[in-house]
Tab-separated table of C-alpha atoms and ligand atoms in Angstrom:
chain	number	residue	atom	x	y	z
A	185	MET	CA	-15.054	22.698	7.812
A	186	LYS	CA	-13.109	19.504	8.296
A	187	ARG	CA	-9.654	19.743	6.886
A	188	ALA	CA	-7.495	16.720	6.000
A	189	PHE	CA	-4.023	16.516	4.170
A	190	VAL	CA	-1.421	14.468	2.470
A	191	ILE	CA	2.182	15.266	3.365
A	192	GLY	CA	5.337	14.335	1.834
A	193	HIS	CA	8.466	15.804	0.363
A	194	PRO	CA	8.063	16.353	-2.527
A	195	ILE	CA	4.282	15.975	-2.709
A	196	LYS	CA	3.119	17.369	-6.051
A	197	HIS	CA	2.910	14.015	-7.684
A	198	SER	CA	0.393	12.718	-5.162
A	199	ARG	CA	-3.097	11.587	-6.676
A	200	SER	CA	-4.636	11.388	-3.145
A	201	PRO	CA	-6.157	14.901	-3.396
A	202	LEU	CA	-7.963	13.821	-6.554
A	203	ILE	CA	-9.338	10.701	-4.866
A	204	HIS	CA	-10.471	12.478	-1.655
A	205	GLY	CA	-11.719	15.543	-3.668
A	206	HIS	CA	-13.888	13.125	-5.662
A	207	TRP	CA	-15.502	11.669	-2.547
A	208	LEU	CA	-15.948	15.054	-0.869
A	209	ALA	CA	-17.786	16.350	-3.826
A	210	GLU	CA	-19.786	13.081	-4.356
A	211	GLN	CA	-20.973	13.230	-0.666
A	212	GLY	CA	-21.437	16.867	-0.572
A	213	ILE	CA	-19.247	17.228	2.439
A	214	ASP	CA	-18.013	20.634	3.708
A	215	GLY	CA	-14.311	19.486	3.918
A	216	SER	CA	-11.036	19.838	2.232
A	217	TYR	CA	-8.056	17.589	1.407
A	218	GLU	CA	-4.833	19.459	0.676
A	219	ALA	CA	-1.389	18.246	-0.532
A	220	ILE	CA	1.313	19.909	1.640
A	221	ASP	CA	4.932	19.740	1.231
A	222	VAL	CA	6.591	19.210	4.646
A	223	ALA	CA	10.392	19.011	4.999
A	224	PRO	CA	11.578	16.400	7.347
A	225	ALA	CA	12.770	18.928	9.975
A	226	ASP	CA	9.346	20.570	10.038
A	227	LEU	CA	7.370	17.275	10.583
A	228	PRO	CA	6.923	17.366	14.436
A	229	ALA	CA	5.695	20.857	14.231
A	230	PHE	CA	3.220	20.088	11.433
A	231	LEU	CA	1.813	17.124	13.546
A	232	ASP	CA	0.941	19.547	16.289
A	233	ARG	CA	-1.593	21.094	13.801
A	234	ILE	CA	-3.645	17.962	14.277
A	235	ARG	CA	-3.402	18.122	18.080
A	236	SER	CA	-4.548	21.767	17.944
A	237	GLY	CA	-7.678	20.762	15.992
A	238	GLU	CA	-6.704	22.572	12.698
A	239	PHE	CA	-6.673	19.229	10.826
A	240	VAL	CA	-8.751	16.120	11.434
A	241	GLY	CA	-5.895	14.057	10.178
A	242	GLY	CA	-4.304	13.011	6.921
A	243	ASN	CA	-2.102	10.790	4.815
A	244	VAL	CA	1.621	10.508	4.896
A	245	THR	CA	3.921	9.558	2.088
A	246	VAL	CA	7.617	9.405	1.327
A	247	PRO	CA	9.914	10.146	3.291
A	248	HIS	CA	7.703	10.470	6.370
A	249	LYS	CA	6.109	7.140	6.915
A	250	GLU	CA	8.720	5.772	9.319
A	251	ASP	CA	9.151	9.066	11.200
A	252	VAL	CA	5.346	9.528	11.852
A	253	PHE	CA	5.449	6.141	13.303
A	254	ARG	CA	7.646	7.343	16.144
A	255	LEU	CA	5.712	10.647	16.664
A	256	VAL	CA	2.059	9.555	17.107
A	257	ASP	CA	0.355	9.309	20.375
A	258	PHE	CA	-1.561	5.950	19.769
A	259	SER	CA	-0.934	3.046	17.305
A	260	ASP	CA	-3.240	0.739	15.469
A	261	VAL	CA	-2.499	-2.763	17.048
A	262	ASP	CA	-3.205	-4.457	13.751
A	263	THR	CA	-0.488	-2.552	11.791
A	264	VAL	CA	1.989	-1.423	14.476
A	265	HIS	CA	4.296	-4.396	13.394
A	266	LEU	CA	4.837	-2.758	9.956
A	267	GLY	CA	7.072	0.058	11.400
A	268	ALA	CA	5.448	2.756	9.242
A	269	PHE	CA	2.125	4.592	9.094
A	270	ASN	CA	0.418	6.212	6.081
A	271	THR	CA	-2.776	7.475	7.770
A	272	LEU	CA	-3.121	9.778	10.891
A	273	ILE	CA	-6.396	10.521	12.629
A	274	GLY	CA	-6.932	13.088	15.338
A	275	GLN	CA	-8.793	11.457	18.337
A	276	PRO	CA	-10.260	13.373	21.373
A	277	THR	CA	-8.511	12.416	24.764
A	278	GLN	CA	-9.208	13.456	28.285
A	279	THR	CA	-6.551	16.145	27.852
A	280	GLY	CA	-7.083	17.348	24.294
A	281	ILE	CA	-6.595	15.791	20.727
A	282	GLY	CA	-4.124	12.837	20.270
A	283	ILE	CA	-2.866	11.431	17.000
A	284	TYR	CA	-3.689	7.823	16.130
A	285	GLY	CA	-1.525	6.207	13.450
A	286	THR	CA	-2.446	3.363	11.148
A	287	ASN	CA	-1.250	1.698	7.923
A	288	THR	CA	-4.072	1.192	5.392
A	289	ASP	CA	-1.847	-0.249	2.637
A	290	LEU	CA	-2.537	-3.795	4.137
A	291	TYR	CA	-6.329	-3.205	3.851
A	292	GLY	CA	-5.884	-1.688	0.322
A	293	PHE	CA	-3.801	-4.483	-0.923
A	294	LEU	CA	-6.414	-7.171	0.181
A	295	ALA	CA	-9.388	-5.099	-0.896
A	296	ASN	CA	-7.970	-4.708	-4.297
A	297	LEU	CA	-7.484	-8.335	-4.870
A	298	ASP	CA	-11.011	-9.063	-3.343
A	299	ALA	CA	-12.485	-6.742	-5.960
A	300	GLY	CA	-10.409	-7.678	-8.854
A	301	ALA	CA	-10.227	-11.505	-8.426
A	302	PRO	CA	-12.959	-12.609	-6.013
A	303	GLY	CA	-12.125	-15.729	-4.076
A	304	TRP	CA	-8.392	-15.391	-4.743
A	305	SER	CA	-7.378	-16.660	-1.389
A	306	ASP	CA	-9.701	-19.667	-1.250
A	307	GLY	CA	-7.402	-22.617	-0.775
A	308	LEU	CA	-4.382	-20.567	-1.420
A	309	GLU	CA	-1.314	-22.142	0.080
A	310	ASN	CA	1.903	-20.672	-0.997
A	311	ALA	CA	2.642	-17.068	-2.385
A	312	ILE	CA	5.642	-15.296	-3.711
A	313	VAL	CA	6.364	-11.535	-2.859
A	314	LEU	CA	8.943	-9.906	-5.079
A	315	GLY	CA	10.704	-7.147	-3.065
A	316	ALA	CA	11.348	-6.473	0.623
A	317	GLY	CA	10.950	-2.711	0.782
A	318	GLY	CA	8.405	-0.516	2.669
A	319	ALA	CA	5.376	-1.678	0.578
A	320	ALA	CA	6.454	-5.309	0.790
A	321	ARG	CA	5.991	-5.231	4.571
A	322	ALA	CA	2.219	-4.486	4.187
A	323	VAL	CA	1.846	-7.015	1.370
A	324	ALA	CA	3.668	-9.822	3.265
A	325	ALA	CA	1.647	-9.078	6.463
A	326	ALA	CA	-1.498	-9.129	4.421
A	327	LEU	CA	-0.678	-12.406	2.901
A	328	SER	CA	0.181	-14.030	6.189
A	329	LEU	CA	-3.498	-13.438	7.016
A	330	ARG	CA	-4.768	-15.119	3.972
A	331	THR	CA	-2.337	-18.013	3.036
A	332	THR	CA	-2.385	-21.434	4.676
A	333	GLY	CA	1.299	-22.226	3.564
A	334	ASN	CA	4.326	-20.094	3.167
A	335	THR	CA	4.754	-16.597	1.764
A	336	TYR	CA	8.244	-16.469	0.142
A	337	VAL	CA	9.657	-13.002	0.223
A	338	LEU	CA	12.308	-12.824	-2.618
A	339	ASN	CA	14.680	-9.761	-2.736
A	340	ARG	CA	17.746	-8.694	-4.536
A	341	THR	CA	19.258	-7.953	-1.265
A	342	ILE	CA	18.650	-11.040	0.796
A	343	GLU	CA	19.407	-9.465	4.099
A	344	ARG	CA	16.470	-7.020	3.766
A	345	ALA	CA	14.167	-10.042	3.062
A	346	GLU	CA	15.511	-11.775	6.181
A	347	VAL	CA	14.872	-8.614	8.436
A	348	LEU	CA	11.383	-8.336	7.020
A	349	CYS	CA	10.493	-11.875	7.730
A	350	ALA	CA	11.995	-11.693	11.174
A	351	ASP	CA	10.081	-8.503	11.993
A	352	LEU	CA	6.516	-9.745	10.939
A	353	ARG	CA	4.301	-12.420	12.102
A	354	GLY	CA	3.226	-15.398	9.952
A	355	ASN	CA	4.816	-18.011	7.783
A	356	LEU	CA	7.139	-15.818	5.905
A	357	ARG	CA	10.379	-17.205	4.284
A	358	PRO	CA	13.139	-15.041	2.933
A	359	ALA	CA	14.886	-16.093	-0.448
A	360	ALA	CA	16.989	-14.861	-3.225
A	361	LEU	CA	15.455	-13.686	-6.370
A	362	ASP	CA	17.013	-16.510	-8.312
A	363	ARG	CA	14.878	-19.206	-6.431
A	364	PHE	CA	11.805	-18.034	-8.240
A	365	ALA	CA	11.752	-20.937	-10.785
A	366	GLU	CA	12.177	-23.406	-8.067
A	367	LEU	CA	9.328	-21.958	-5.826
A	368	ALA	CA	6.906	-21.054	-8.711
A	369	PRO	CA	5.280	-24.443	-9.313
A	370	SER	CA	3.796	-24.410	-5.759
A	371	ALA	CA	2.778	-20.661	-5.847
A	372	GLY	CA	-0.894	-19.741	-6.252
A	373	LEU	CA	-0.040	-15.992	-6.259
A	374	VAL	CA	2.866	-13.650	-7.317
A	375	VAL	CA	3.038	-10.038	-6.083
A	376	ASN	CA	5.591	-7.623	-7.348
A	377	THR	CA	6.384	-4.845	-4.763
A	378	THR	CA	9.659	-3.827	-6.237
A	379	THR	CA	10.068	-0.683	-8.262
A	380	ILE	CA	10.801	-2.834	-11.378
A	381	GLY	CA	7.945	-2.134	-13.800
A	382	MET	CA	8.033	1.580	-13.427
A	383	HIS	CA	8.882	3.290	-16.578
A	384	GLY	CA	8.505	-0.085	-18.480
A	385	THR	CA	11.425	-1.785	-16.758
A	386	ARG	CA	11.048	-5.568	-16.602
A	387	PHE	CA	12.371	-8.490	-14.539
A	388	GLU	CA	14.952	-10.390	-16.616
A	389	GLY	CA	14.605	-14.205	-16.792
A	390	LEU	CA	11.678	-14.537	-14.270
A	391	ALA	CA	10.145	-17.972	-15.085
A	392	LEU	CA	6.494	-17.174	-15.050
A	393	ASP	CA	5.881	-20.218	-17.169
A	394	HIS	CA	6.719	-22.411	-14.075
A	395	LEU	CA	3.638	-21.091	-12.221
A	396	PRO	CA	0.521	-23.158	-12.148
A	397	LYS	CA	-2.072	-22.190	-14.804
A	398	SER	CA	-4.466	-21.157	-12.017
A	399	ALA	CA	-1.925	-18.610	-10.497
A	400	LEU	CA	-2.835	-15.001	-9.996
A	401	VAL	CA	-0.173	-12.284	-10.858
A	402	THR	CA	-0.481	-8.850	-9.394
A	403	ASP	CA	1.704	-5.815	-9.346
A	404	ILE	CA	1.555	-2.813	-6.941
A	405	VAL	CA	3.264	-0.598	-9.416
A	406	TYR	CA	0.415	1.247	-11.296
A	407	VAL	CA	2.459	3.526	-13.628
A	408	PRO	CA	2.231	1.995	-16.211
A	409	LEU	CA	-1.055	0.372	-15.406
A	410	GLU	CA	-0.174	-2.773	-17.324
A	411	THR	CA	3.544	-3.406	-16.289
A	412	PRO	CA	5.669	-5.686	-18.388
A	413	LEU	CA	5.240	-8.349	-15.683
A	414	LEU	CA	1.437	-8.282	-15.936
A	415	ALA	CA	1.590	-8.215	-19.755
A	416	ASP	CA	3.909	-11.331	-19.608
A	417	ALA	CA	1.551	-12.996	-17.258
A	418	ARG	CA	-1.463	-12.279	-19.333
A	419	ALA	CA	0.131	-13.587	-22.439
A	420	LEU	CA	0.690	-16.959	-20.656
A	421	GLY	CA	-3.021	-16.984	-19.825
A	422	LEU	CA	-2.498	-16.254	-16.153
A	423	ARG	CA	-4.963	-14.080	-14.184
A	424	THR	CA	-3.766	-10.516	-13.340
A	425	VAL	CA	-4.776	-7.627	-11.167
A	426	ASP	CA	-3.162	-4.226	-11.560
A	427	GLY	CA	-2.110	-2.032	-8.690
A	428	LEU	CA	-4.306	1.076	-9.108
A	429	GLY	CA	-7.070	-0.402	-7.022
A	430	MET	CA	-4.710	-0.756	-4.019
A	431	LEU	CA	-4.166	3.062	-4.069
A	432	LEU	CA	-7.897	3.680	-4.244
A	433	HIS	CA	-8.874	1.172	-1.575
A	434	GLN	CA	-6.139	2.174	1.027
A	435	ALA	CA	-7.762	5.720	0.843
A	436	VAL	CA	-11.202	4.429	2.110
A	437	PRO	CA	-10.506	3.917	5.891
A	438	GLY	CA	-8.906	7.356	6.274
A	439	PHE	CA	-11.655	9.247	4.569
A	440	GLU	CA	-14.297	7.409	6.586
A	441	ALA	CA	-12.395	8.233	9.886
A	442	TRP	CA	-12.056	12.004	8.984
A	443	PHE	CA	-15.364	12.823	7.384
A	444	GLY	CA	-17.717	10.103	8.907
A	445	VAL	CA	-18.910	8.515	5.698
A	446	ARG	CA	-17.477	5.337	4.166
A	447	PRO	CA	-16.875	6.084	0.449
A	448	GLU	CA	-16.831	3.648	-2.402
A	449	VAL	CA	-14.233	2.780	-5.032
A	450	THR	CA	-16.354	3.159	-8.178
A	451	PRO	CA	-15.559	2.661	-11.888
A	452	ALA	CA	-15.964	6.533	-12.163
A	453	LEU	CA	-13.395	7.210	-9.606
A	454	ARG	CA	-11.003	4.619	-11.073
A	455	ALA	CA	-11.472	6.279	-14.593
A	456	LYS	CA	-10.843	9.750	-13.205
A	457	ILE	CA	-7.518	8.563	-11.731
A	458	GLU	CA	-6.650	6.217	-14.678
A	459	ALA	CA	-6.809	9.392	-16.857
A	460	THR	CA	-3.879	10.909	-14.933
A	461	LEU	CA	-1.477	8.021	-15.263
B	747	NAP	P1	11.286	0.764	-1.490
B	747	NAP	O1	11.098	0.582	-0.172
B	747	NAP	O2	12.302	1.684	-2.030
B	747	NAP	O3	11.697	-0.770	-1.983
B	747	NAP	C1	12.120	-1.018	-3.331
B	747	NAP	C2	12.131	-2.502	-3.702
B	747	NAP	O4	12.475	-2.703	-4.980
B	747	NAP	C3	13.277	-3.197	-2.847
B	747	NAP	O5	12.849	-4.565	-2.605
B	747	NAP	C4	14.466	-3.172	-3.796
B	747	NAP	O6	15.333	-4.299	-3.640
B	747	NAP	C5	13.615	-3.498	-5.190
B	747	NAP	N1	14.466	-3.086	-6.347
B	747	NAP	C6	14.666	-1.848	-6.718
B	747	NAP	N2	15.421	-1.838	-7.854
B	747	NAP	C7	15.679	-3.151	-8.221
B	747	NAP	C8	16.359	-3.886	-9.198
B	747	NAP	N3	16.894	-3.149	-10.293
B	747	NAP	N4	16.308	-5.229	-9.280
B	747	NAP	C9	15.677	-5.894	-8.164
B	747	NAP	N5	15.014	-5.309	-7.176
B	747	NAP	C10	15.016	-3.969	-7.165
B	747	NAP	O7	9.979	1.134	-2.335
B	747	NAP	P2	8.452	0.867	-1.752
B	747	NAP	O8	8.030	2.152	-0.958
B	747	NAP	O9	8.325	-0.419	-1.156
B	747	NAP	O10	7.654	0.957	-3.109
B	747	NAP	C11	7.749	0.039	-4.123
B	747	NAP	C12	6.826	0.280	-5.395
B	747	NAP	O11	5.512	0.063	-4.804
B	747	NAP	C13	6.879	1.733	-5.850
B	747	NAP	O12	6.859	1.577	-7.198
B	747	NAP	C14	5.612	2.298	-5.271
B	747	NAP	O13	5.111	3.388	-6.126
B	747	NAP	C15	4.711	1.138	-5.228
B	747	NAP	N6	3.569	1.287	-4.259
B	747	NAP	C16	2.353	1.145	-4.761
B	747	NAP	C17	1.305	1.237	-3.777
B	747	NAP	C18	-0.078	1.193	-4.222
B	747	NAP	O14	-1.007	1.641	-3.598
B	747	NAP	N7	-0.464	0.596	-5.357
B	747	NAP	C19	1.538	1.536	-2.390
B	747	NAP	C20	2.813	1.598	-1.935
B	747	NAP	C21	3.902	1.482	-3.040
B	747	NAP	P3	16.647	-3.974	-2.662
B	747	NAP	O15	16.174	-4.160	-1.270
B	747	NAP	O16	17.622	-5.040	-3.041
B	747	NAP	O17	17.058	-2.593	-2.895
């Protein structure tokens, strides 16, 4: 039986076992996907359980994403610049099994918008990313693949935005949050990657009404599903996409690598996870 996992500390909150459990049952695969609490000090020893063949791989969440980045044997060239991995895959080598690390948040972010707002990046010039934390790295890197102009990374702590833009490739420009009103008229897309929106918190004084009427607003926070930012954007008649699809889509490449079948993000899966929010 193929066994996969999600590790974190704590890990009880993770919805990944529900997602992968749904696909395992749907495909009739003899496999498992377990949530395992791993304390930081135990991480190197846990990863050896992939090298020994006990697990085919798994997902990694807070606080281990940066640490596994340093502990894997091979890195995905397309996501190595993000500095953090969320997916590990055991791969045969000439001497045994090595661990391949990749970051599927970049894919998940793009796939969610492709599904929720088809054609969203056609002719897209400038975009605004709110936030410069871990998730913002994947989002900014994804946007630099799809925008022809600039992606402005606005953060409360400007130094963090500067580091992000210096670390990643593409036309990324750091800016302070209070420049939103000035940059909004030329932005076709706004993405919130900050924790604002969780528990109903909202950005104060964000001039969404300065955005073009054709702009798309998306939030990667998915609890609540409709954040105050999305509600405000919708009230202005702007298109919106919520963040749950990013969580679902980022799980696809890992499942395919571990279990050999590419699963689908279906309305039934979405409804199952939505019911837990
Ligand atoms: P993180 O690394 O801790 O970054 C947090 C970001 O929020 C930073 O930019 C921080 O700004 C900003 N922030 C926090 N409080 C703020 C405030 N009061 N005012 C202005 N900015 C504030 O977190 P993360 O790992 O990137 O995750 C961010 C959110 O994305 C979480 O809600 C997470 O659940 C969600 N997420 C969703 C998915 C998905 O699949 N949908 C994937 C990954 C993450 P400073 O730098 O100034 O502190």
